[in-house]
GROMACS .gro file of C-alpha atoms in nm:
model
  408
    1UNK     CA    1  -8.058  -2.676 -14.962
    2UNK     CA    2  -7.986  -3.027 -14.868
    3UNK     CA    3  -7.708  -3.255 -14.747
    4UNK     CA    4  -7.555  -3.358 -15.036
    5UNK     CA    5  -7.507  -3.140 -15.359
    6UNK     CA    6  -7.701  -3.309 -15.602
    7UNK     CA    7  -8.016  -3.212 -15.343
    8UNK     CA    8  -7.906  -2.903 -15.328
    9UNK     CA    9  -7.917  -2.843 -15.692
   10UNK     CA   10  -8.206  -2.933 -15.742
   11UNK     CA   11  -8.364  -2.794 -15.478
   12UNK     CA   12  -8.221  -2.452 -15.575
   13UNK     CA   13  -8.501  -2.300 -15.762
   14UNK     CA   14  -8.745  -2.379 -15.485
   15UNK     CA   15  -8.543  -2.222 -15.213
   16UNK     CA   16  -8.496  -1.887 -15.426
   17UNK     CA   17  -8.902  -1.883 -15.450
   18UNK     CA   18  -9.082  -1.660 -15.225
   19UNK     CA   19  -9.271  -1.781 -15.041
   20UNK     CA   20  -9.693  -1.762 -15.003
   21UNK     CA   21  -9.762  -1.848 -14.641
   22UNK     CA   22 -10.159  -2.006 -14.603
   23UNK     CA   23 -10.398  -1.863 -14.353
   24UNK     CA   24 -10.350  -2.071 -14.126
   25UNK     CA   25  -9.981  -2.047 -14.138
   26UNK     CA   26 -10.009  -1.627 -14.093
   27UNK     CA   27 -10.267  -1.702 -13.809
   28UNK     CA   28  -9.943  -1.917 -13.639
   29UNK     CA   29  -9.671  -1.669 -13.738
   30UNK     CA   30  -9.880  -1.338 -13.585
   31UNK     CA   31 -10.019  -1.570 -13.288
   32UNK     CA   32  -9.607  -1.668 -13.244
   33UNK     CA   33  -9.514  -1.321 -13.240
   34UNK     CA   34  -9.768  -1.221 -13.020
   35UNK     CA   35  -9.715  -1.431 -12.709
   36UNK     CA   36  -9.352  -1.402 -12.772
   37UNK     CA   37  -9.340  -1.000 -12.734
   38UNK     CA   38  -9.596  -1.073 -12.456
   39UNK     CA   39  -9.459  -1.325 -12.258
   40UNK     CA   40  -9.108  -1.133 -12.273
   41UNK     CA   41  -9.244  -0.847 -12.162
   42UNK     CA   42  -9.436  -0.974 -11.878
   43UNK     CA   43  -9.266  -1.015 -11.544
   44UNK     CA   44  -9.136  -1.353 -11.568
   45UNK     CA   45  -9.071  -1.644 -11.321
   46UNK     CA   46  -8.716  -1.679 -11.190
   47UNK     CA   47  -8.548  -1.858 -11.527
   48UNK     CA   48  -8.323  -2.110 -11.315
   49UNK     CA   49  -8.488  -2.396 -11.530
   50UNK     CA   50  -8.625  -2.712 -11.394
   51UNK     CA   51  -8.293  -2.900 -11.418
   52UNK     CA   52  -8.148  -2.599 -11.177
   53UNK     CA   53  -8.491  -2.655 -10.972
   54UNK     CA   54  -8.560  -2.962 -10.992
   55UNK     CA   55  -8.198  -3.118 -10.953
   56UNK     CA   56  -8.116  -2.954 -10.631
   57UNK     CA   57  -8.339  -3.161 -10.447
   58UNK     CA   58  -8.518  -2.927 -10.227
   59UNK     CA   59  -8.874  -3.077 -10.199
   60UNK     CA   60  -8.946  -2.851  -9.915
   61UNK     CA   61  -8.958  -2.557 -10.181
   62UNK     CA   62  -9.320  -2.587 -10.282
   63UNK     CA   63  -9.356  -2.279 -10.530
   64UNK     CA   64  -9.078  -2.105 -10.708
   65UNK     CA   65  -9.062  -1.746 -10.674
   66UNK     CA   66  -9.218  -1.629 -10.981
   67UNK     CA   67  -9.120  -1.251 -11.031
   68UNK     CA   68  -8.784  -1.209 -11.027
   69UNK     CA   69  -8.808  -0.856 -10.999
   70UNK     CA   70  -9.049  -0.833 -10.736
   71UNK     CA   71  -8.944  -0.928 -10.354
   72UNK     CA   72  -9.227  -1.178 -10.364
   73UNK     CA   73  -9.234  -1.433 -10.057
   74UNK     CA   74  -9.390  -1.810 -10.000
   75UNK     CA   75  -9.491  -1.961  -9.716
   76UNK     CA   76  -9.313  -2.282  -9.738
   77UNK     CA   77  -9.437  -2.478  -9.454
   78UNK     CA   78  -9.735  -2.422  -9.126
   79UNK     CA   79  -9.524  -2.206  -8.887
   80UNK     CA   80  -9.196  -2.198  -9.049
   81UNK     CA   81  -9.061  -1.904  -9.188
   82UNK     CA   82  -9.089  -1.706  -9.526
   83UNK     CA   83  -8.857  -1.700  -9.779
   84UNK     CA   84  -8.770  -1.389 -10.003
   85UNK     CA   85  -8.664  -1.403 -10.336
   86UNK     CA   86  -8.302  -1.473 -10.266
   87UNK     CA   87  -8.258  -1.840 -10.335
   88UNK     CA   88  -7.997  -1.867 -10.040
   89UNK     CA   89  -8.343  -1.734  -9.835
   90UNK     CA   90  -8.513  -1.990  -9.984
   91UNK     CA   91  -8.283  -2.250  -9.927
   92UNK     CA   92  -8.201  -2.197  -9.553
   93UNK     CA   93  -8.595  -2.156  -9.506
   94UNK     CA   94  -8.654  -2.504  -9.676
   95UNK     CA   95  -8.425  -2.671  -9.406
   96UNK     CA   96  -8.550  -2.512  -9.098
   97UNK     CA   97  -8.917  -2.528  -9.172
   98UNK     CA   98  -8.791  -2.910  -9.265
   99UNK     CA   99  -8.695  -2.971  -8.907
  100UNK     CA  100  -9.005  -2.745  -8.818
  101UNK     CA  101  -9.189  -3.038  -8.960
  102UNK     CA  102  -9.007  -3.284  -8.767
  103UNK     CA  103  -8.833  -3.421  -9.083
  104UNK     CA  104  -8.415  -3.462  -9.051
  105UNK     CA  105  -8.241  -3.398  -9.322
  106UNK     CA  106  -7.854  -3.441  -9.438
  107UNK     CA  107  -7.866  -3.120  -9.629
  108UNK     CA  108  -7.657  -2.842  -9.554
  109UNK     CA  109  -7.680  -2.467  -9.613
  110UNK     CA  110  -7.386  -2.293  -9.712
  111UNK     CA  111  -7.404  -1.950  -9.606
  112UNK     CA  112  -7.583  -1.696  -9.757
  113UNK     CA  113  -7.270  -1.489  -9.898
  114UNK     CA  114  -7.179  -1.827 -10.108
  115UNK     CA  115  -7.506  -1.763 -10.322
  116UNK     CA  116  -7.428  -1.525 -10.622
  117UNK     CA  117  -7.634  -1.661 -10.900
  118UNK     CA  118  -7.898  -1.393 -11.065
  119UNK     CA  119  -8.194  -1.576 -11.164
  120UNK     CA  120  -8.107  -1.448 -11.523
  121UNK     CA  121  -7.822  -1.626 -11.521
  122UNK     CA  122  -7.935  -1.906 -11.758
  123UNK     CA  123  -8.127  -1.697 -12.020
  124UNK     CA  124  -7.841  -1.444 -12.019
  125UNK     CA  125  -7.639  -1.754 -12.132
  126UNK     CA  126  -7.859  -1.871 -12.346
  127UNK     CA  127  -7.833  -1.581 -12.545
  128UNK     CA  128  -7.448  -1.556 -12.551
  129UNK     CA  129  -7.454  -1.867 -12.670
  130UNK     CA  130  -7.725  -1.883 -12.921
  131UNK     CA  131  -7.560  -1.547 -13.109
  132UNK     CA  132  -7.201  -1.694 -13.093
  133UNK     CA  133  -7.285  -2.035 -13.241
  134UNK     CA  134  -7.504  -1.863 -13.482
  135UNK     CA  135  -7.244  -1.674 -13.586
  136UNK     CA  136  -6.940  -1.897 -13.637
  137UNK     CA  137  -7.223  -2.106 -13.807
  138UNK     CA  138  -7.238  -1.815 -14.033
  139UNK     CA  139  -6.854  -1.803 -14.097
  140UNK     CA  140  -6.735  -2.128 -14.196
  141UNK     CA  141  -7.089  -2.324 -14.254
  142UNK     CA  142  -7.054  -2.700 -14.347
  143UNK     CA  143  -7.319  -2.691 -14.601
  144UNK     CA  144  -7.292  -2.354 -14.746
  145UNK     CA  145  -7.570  -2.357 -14.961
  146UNK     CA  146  -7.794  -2.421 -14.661
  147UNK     CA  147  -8.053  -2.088 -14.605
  148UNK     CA  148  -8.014  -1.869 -14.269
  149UNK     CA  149  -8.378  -1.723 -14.298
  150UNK     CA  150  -8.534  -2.067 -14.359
  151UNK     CA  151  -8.917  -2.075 -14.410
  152UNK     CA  152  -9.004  -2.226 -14.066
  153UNK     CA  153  -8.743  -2.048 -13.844
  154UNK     CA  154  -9.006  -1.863 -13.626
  155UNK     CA  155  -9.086  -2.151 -13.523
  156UNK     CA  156  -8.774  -2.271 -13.383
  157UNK     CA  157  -8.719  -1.934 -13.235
  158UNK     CA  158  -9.053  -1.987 -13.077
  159UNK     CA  159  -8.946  -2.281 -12.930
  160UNK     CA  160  -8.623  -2.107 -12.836
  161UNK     CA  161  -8.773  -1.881 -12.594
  162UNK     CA  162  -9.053  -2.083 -12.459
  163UNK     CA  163  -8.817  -2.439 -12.383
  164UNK     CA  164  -8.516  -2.206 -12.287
  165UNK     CA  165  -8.725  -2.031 -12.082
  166UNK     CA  166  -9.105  -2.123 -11.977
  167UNK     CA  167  -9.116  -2.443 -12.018
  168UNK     CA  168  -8.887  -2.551 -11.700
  169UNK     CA  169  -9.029  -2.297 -11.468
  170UNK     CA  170  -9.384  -2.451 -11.563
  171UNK     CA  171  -9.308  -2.788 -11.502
  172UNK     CA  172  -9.098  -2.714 -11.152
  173UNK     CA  173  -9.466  -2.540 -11.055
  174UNK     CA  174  -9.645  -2.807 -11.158
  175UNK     CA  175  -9.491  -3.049 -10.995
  176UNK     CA  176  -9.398  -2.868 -10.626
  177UNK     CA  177  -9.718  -2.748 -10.651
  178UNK     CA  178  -9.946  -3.078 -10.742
  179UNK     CA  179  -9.697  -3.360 -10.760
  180UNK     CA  180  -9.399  -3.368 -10.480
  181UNK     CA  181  -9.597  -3.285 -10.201
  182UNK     CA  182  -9.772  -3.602 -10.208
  183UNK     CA  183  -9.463  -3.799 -10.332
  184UNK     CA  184  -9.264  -3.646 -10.031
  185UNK     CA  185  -9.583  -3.773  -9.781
  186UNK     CA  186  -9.586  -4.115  -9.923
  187UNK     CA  187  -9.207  -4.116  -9.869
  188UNK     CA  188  -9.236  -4.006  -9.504
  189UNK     CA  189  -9.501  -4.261  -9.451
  190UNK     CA  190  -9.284  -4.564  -9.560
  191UNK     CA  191  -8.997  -4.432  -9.369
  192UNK     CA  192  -8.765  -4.305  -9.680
  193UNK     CA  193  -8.725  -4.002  -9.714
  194UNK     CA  194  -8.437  -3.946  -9.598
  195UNK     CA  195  -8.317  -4.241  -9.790
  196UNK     CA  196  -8.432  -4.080 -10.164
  197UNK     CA  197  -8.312  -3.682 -10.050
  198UNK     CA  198  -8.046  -3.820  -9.868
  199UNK     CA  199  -7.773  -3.533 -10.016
  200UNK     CA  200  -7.515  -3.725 -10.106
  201UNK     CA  201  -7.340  -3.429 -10.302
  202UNK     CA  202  -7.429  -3.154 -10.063
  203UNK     CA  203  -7.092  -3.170  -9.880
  204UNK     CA  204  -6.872  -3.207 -10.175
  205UNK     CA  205  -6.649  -2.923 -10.315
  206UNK     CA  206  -6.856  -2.716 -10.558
  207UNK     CA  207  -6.538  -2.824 -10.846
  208UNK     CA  208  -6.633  -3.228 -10.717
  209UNK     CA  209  -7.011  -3.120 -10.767
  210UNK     CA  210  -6.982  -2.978 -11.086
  211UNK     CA  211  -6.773  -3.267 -11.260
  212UNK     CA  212  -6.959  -3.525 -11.100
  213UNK     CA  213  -7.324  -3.337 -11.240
  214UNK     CA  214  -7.218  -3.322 -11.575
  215UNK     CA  215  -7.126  -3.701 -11.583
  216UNK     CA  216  -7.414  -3.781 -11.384
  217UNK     CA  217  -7.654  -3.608 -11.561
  218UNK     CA  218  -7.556  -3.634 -11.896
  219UNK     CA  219  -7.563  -4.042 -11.858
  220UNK     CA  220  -7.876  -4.030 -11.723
  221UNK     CA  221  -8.008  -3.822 -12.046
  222UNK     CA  222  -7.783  -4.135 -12.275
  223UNK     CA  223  -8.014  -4.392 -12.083
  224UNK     CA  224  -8.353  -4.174 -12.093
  225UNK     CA  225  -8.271  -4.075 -12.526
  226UNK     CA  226  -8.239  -4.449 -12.551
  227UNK     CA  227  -8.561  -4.494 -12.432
  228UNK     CA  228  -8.707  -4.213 -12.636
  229UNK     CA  229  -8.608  -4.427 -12.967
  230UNK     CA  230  -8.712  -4.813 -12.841
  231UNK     CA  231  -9.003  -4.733 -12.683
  232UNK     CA  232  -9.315  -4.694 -12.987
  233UNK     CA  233  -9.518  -4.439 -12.769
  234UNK     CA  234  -9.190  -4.253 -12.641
  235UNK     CA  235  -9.086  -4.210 -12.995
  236UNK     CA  236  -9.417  -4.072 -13.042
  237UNK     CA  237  -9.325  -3.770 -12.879
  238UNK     CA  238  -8.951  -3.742 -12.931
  239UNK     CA  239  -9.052  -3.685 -13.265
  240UNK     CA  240  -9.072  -3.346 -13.251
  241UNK     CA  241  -8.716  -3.301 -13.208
  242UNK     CA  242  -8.664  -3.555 -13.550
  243UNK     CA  243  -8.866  -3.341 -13.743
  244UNK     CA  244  -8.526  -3.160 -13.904
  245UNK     CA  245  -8.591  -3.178 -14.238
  246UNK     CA  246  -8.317  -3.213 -14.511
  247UNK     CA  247  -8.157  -2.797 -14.507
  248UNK     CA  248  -8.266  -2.723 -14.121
  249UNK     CA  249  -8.013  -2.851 -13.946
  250UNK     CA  250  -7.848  -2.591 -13.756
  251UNK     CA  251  -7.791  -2.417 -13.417
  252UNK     CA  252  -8.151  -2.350 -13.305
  253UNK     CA  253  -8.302  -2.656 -13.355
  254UNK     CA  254  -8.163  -2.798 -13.069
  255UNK     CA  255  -8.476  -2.683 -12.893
  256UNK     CA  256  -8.708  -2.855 -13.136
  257UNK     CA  257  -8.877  -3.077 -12.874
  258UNK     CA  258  -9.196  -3.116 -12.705
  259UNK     CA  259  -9.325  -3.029 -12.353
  260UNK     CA  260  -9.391  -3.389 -12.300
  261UNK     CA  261  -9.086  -3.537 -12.373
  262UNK     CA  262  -8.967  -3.280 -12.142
  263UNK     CA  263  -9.157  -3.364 -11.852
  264UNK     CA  264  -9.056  -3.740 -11.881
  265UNK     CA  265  -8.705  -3.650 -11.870
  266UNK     CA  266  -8.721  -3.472 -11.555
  267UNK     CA  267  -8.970  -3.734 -11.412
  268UNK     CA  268  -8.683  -4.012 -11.487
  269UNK     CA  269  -8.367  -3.831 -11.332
  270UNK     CA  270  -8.570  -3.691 -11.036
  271UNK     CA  271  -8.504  -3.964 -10.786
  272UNK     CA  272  -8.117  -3.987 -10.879
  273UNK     CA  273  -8.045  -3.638 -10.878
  274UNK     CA  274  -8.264  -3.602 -10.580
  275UNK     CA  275  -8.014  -3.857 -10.371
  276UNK     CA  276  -7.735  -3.637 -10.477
  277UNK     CA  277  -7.881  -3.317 -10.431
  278UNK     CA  278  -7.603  -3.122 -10.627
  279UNK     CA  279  -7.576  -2.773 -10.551
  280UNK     CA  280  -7.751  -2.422 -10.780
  281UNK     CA  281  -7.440  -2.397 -10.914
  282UNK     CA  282  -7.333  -2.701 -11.006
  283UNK     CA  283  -7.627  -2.794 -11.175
  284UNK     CA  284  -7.659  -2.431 -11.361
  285UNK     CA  285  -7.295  -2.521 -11.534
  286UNK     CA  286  -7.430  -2.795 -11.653
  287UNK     CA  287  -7.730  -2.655 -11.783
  288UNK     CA  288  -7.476  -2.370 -11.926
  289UNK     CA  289  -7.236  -2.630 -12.063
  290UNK     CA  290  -7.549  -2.878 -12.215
  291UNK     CA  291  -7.635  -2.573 -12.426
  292UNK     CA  292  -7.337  -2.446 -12.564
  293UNK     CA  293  -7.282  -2.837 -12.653
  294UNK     CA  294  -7.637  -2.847 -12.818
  295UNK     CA  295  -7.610  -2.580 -12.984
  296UNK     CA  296  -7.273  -2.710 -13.148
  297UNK     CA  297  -7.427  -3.044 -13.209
  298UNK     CA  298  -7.708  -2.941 -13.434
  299UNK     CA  299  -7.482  -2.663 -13.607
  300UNK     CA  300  -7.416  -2.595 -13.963
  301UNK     CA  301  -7.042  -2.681 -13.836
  302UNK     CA  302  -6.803  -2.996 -13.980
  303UNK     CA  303  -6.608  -3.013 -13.648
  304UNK     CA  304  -6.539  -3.316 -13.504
  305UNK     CA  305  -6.271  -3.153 -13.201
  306UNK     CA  306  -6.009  -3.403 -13.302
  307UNK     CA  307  -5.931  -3.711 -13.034
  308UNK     CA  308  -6.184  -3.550 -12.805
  309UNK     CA  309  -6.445  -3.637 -12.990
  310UNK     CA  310  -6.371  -4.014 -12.798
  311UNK     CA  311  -6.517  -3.760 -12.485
  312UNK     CA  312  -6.742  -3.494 -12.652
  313UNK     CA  313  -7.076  -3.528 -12.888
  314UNK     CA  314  -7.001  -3.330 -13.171
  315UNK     CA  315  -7.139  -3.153 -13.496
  316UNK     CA  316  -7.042  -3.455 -13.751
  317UNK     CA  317  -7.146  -3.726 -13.452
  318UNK     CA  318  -7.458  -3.551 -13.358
  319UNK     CA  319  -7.617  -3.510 -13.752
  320UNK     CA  320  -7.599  -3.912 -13.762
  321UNK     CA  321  -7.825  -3.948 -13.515
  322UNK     CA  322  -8.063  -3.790 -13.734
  323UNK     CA  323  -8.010  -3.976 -14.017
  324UNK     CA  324  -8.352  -4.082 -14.218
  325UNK     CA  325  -8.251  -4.435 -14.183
  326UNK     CA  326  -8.264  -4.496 -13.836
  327UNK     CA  327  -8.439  -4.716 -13.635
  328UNK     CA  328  -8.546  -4.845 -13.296
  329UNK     CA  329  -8.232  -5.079 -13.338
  330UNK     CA  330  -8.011  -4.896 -13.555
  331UNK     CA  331  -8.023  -4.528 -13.422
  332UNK     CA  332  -7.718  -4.428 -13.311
  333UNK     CA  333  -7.500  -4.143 -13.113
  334UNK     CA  334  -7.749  -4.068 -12.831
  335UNK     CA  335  -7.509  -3.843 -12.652
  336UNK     CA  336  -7.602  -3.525 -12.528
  337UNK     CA  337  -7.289  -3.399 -12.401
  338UNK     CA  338  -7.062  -3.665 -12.369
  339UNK     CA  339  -6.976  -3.895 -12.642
  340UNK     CA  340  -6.825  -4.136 -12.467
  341UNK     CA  341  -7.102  -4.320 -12.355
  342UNK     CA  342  -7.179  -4.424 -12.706
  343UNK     CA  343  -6.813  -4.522 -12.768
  344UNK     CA  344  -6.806  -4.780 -12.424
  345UNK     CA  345  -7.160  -4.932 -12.509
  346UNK     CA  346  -7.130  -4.979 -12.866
  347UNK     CA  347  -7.374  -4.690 -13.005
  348UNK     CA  348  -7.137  -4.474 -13.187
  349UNK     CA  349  -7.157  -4.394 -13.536
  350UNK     CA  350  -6.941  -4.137 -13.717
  351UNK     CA  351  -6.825  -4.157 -14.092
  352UNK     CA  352  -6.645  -3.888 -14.269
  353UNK     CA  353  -7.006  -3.768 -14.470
  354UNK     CA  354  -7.291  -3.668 -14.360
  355UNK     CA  355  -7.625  -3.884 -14.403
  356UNK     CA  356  -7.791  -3.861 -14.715
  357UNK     CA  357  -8.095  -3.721 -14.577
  358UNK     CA  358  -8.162  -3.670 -14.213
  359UNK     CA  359  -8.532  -3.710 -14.068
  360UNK     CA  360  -8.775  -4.045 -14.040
  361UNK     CA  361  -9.068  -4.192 -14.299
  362UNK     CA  362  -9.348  -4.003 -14.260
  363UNK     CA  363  -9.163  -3.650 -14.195
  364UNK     CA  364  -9.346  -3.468 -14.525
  365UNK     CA  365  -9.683  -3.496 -14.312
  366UNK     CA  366  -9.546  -3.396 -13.971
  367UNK     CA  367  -9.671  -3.087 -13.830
  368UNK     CA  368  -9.422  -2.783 -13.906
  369UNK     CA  369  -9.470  -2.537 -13.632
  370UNK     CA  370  -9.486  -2.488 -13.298
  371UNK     CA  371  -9.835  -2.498 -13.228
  372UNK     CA  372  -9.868  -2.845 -13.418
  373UNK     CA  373  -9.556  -2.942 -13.178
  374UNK     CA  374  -9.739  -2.887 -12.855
  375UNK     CA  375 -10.043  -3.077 -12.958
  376UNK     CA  376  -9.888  -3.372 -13.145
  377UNK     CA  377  -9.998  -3.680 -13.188
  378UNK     CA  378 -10.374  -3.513 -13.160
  379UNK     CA  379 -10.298  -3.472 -13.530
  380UNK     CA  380 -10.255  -3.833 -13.564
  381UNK     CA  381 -10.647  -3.901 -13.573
  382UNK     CA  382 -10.774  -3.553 -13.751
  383UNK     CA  383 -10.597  -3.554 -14.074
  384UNK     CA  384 -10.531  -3.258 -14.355
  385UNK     CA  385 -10.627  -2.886 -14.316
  386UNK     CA  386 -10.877  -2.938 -14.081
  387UNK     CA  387 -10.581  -3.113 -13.833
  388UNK     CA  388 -10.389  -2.811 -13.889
  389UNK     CA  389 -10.647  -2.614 -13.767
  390UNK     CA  390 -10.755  -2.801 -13.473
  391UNK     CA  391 -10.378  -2.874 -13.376
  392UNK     CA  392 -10.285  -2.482 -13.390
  393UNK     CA  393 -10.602  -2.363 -13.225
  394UNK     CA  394 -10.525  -2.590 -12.902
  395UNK     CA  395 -10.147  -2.563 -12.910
  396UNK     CA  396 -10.228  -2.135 -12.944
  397UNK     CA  397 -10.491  -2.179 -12.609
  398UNK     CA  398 -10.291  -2.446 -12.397
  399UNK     CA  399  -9.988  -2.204 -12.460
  400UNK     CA  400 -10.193  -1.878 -12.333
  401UNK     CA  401 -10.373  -2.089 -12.104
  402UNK     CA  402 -10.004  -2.220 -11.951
  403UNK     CA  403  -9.861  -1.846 -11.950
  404UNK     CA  404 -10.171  -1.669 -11.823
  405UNK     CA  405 -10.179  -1.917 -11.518
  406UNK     CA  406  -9.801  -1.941 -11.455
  407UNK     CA  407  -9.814  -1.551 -11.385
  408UNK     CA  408 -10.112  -1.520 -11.187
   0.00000   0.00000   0.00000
């Protein structure tokens, strides 16, 4: 299957074959399936994601709570009080042990009645979404001839549940464990702390909030994409999400990406969204909105929602910005969930077809799964079967190594 029908002819034959995975490949498929059915059946971390985390802007939250089902508590500062599981807890403890510590603050806490969000909120609408999309995708497909049980779709799915899920809890850890507590000191040092939290949002109607988050947010992912394409060692890593090959483009692949790239992202917005410090809510609609809109954009869908596509990224928009063809200079549509962007600054690029093949030179030798993913560009420098092995062996022990420590 391919994007135009001459490809898919003649790649017909091969897609009917079955197929004859290597050794290493069943190594990766039973090693996917095993930390999979492991890690989901493992009390997890609350799933609010690190752009729900992060974006609030609550440094004084050191650690996340990381059993949702267990009534587990953190000390978040010398002599302050404890906060329970219940984010409202959490957040009303952050600003009192915050003027514990002699640090004033512009926050505000609504009260704790306001806070109804289940931490399962997000992966409860990630999987709404992800079998709704899949399934108009299945009903009125663009390229009809493309396979549903494609050869590397555990894989994806793998990537699925650990960047839907994992990834941003690991990451918010990380970096309110080992990163903001020294970035907050250096702040309060200099004087500006209140200046970079200085909760600019926190007043605001949650309806204000949540418009003003999406557009917020979503331009700062147009500026930080942009930088994933012109910068050489950036591009490096957004690779991962260009490695759609020709017959792969659909729904799930919209969490093709690496934990690097990841981690840049969030380092970029921090400081912005941090000076807003948009409410849970607000930020989990966007987070809820950004993923139905993925999921759309990388579809098996030819919809193009009429005159809003001048607002909204879309299926036919999206595919173009993975056209083989592309450049540093002449990449285009880099949109997440607004299309606009690309429409005011001269980016956007949307003709009737489709690209004639969708990917970047040097795809055939990219790593296929998601072990090769986490470890790329290792592979770069240890070439052919033994790269394979060496880039699935780490990506298989800095995954269990990441999991193991994230729940003890």
């Amino acid at each position: 299957a391919a994007l135009t029908g001459a490809a898919i002819e003649r790649r017909g034959a091969r897609r009917i074959a079955p197929w004859a995975p290597s050794l290493v490949q069943r190594c990766e498929v039973v090693a996917a399936l095993s930390i999979t059915l492991v890690a989901l059946g493992l009390p997890g971390p609350a799933p609010l994601g690190v752009e729900v985390a992060i974006a609030t802007g609550q440094p004084e939250r050191v650690r996340v709570v990381v059993a949702a089902e267990l009534d587990l508590t953190c000390q978040i500062a010398p002599g302050g009080c404890r906060a329970t599981a219940g984010c409202c807890h959490e957040r009303d403890c952050g600003n009192r042990n915050a003027q514990h510590a002699g640090i004033v603050t512009r926050r505000t806490t609504r009260g704790q009645g306001d806070c109804t969000l289940s931490p399962w909120t997000y992966p409860i609408a990630l999987g709404i979404i992800s079998v709704v999309v899949a399934g108009i995708e299945r009903v009125m497909p663009w390229r009809p001839h493309q396979p549903v049980l494609r050869k590397w779709l555990w894989s994806d799915l793998l990537h699925l549940v650990f960047n839907g899920h994992f990834l941003g809890v690991l990451v918010y850890v990380i970096a309110t464990t080992y990163v903001l507590p020294y970035f907050d000191a250096a702040l309060v040092s200099v004087g500006l702390r209140n200046a970079v939290y200085w909760g600019a949002a926190a007043q605001w109607p949650l309806a204000v909030q949540v418009v003003v988050a999406l557009f917020v947010t979503d331009f700062l992912d147009w500026c930080v994409h942009n930088l994933l394409h012109r910068v050489p060692f950036l591009w490096e890593l957004h690779k991962t999400h260009h490695s759609v090959r020709d017959g792969e483009m659909d729904w799930i692949v919209s969490f093709r990406f690496q934990w690097t790239e990841v981690a840049f992202y969030k380092s970029l917005k921090y400081l912005p969204l941090a000076w807003f410090a948009f409410g849970t809510e607000a930020v989990m609609v966007h987070a809820v909105f950004g993923t139905l809109i993925g999921h759309l954009n990388h579809a098996n869908l030819k919809w193009s929602y009429g005159p809003l596509r001048y607002l909204l990224n879309n299926p036919r928009m999206h595919i173009w910005h993975h056209d083989f063809d592309g450049g540093a200079r002449t990449t285009r549509n880099f949109g997440v969930i607004f299309s606009c962007w690309d429409w005011m600054f001269g980016t956007a690029k949307m003709p009737d077809d489709p690209p004639a093949r969708i990917g970047f030179p040097g795809v055939e030798t990219f790593p296929r799964t998601f072990f090769g993913h986490v470890t790329w560009p290792l592979q770069k420098w240890v070439s052919g079967r033994l790269g394979r092995w060496i880039g699935a062996g780490l990506g298989f022990v800095a995954l269990a190594g990441a999991l193991a420590w994230l729940f003890t």
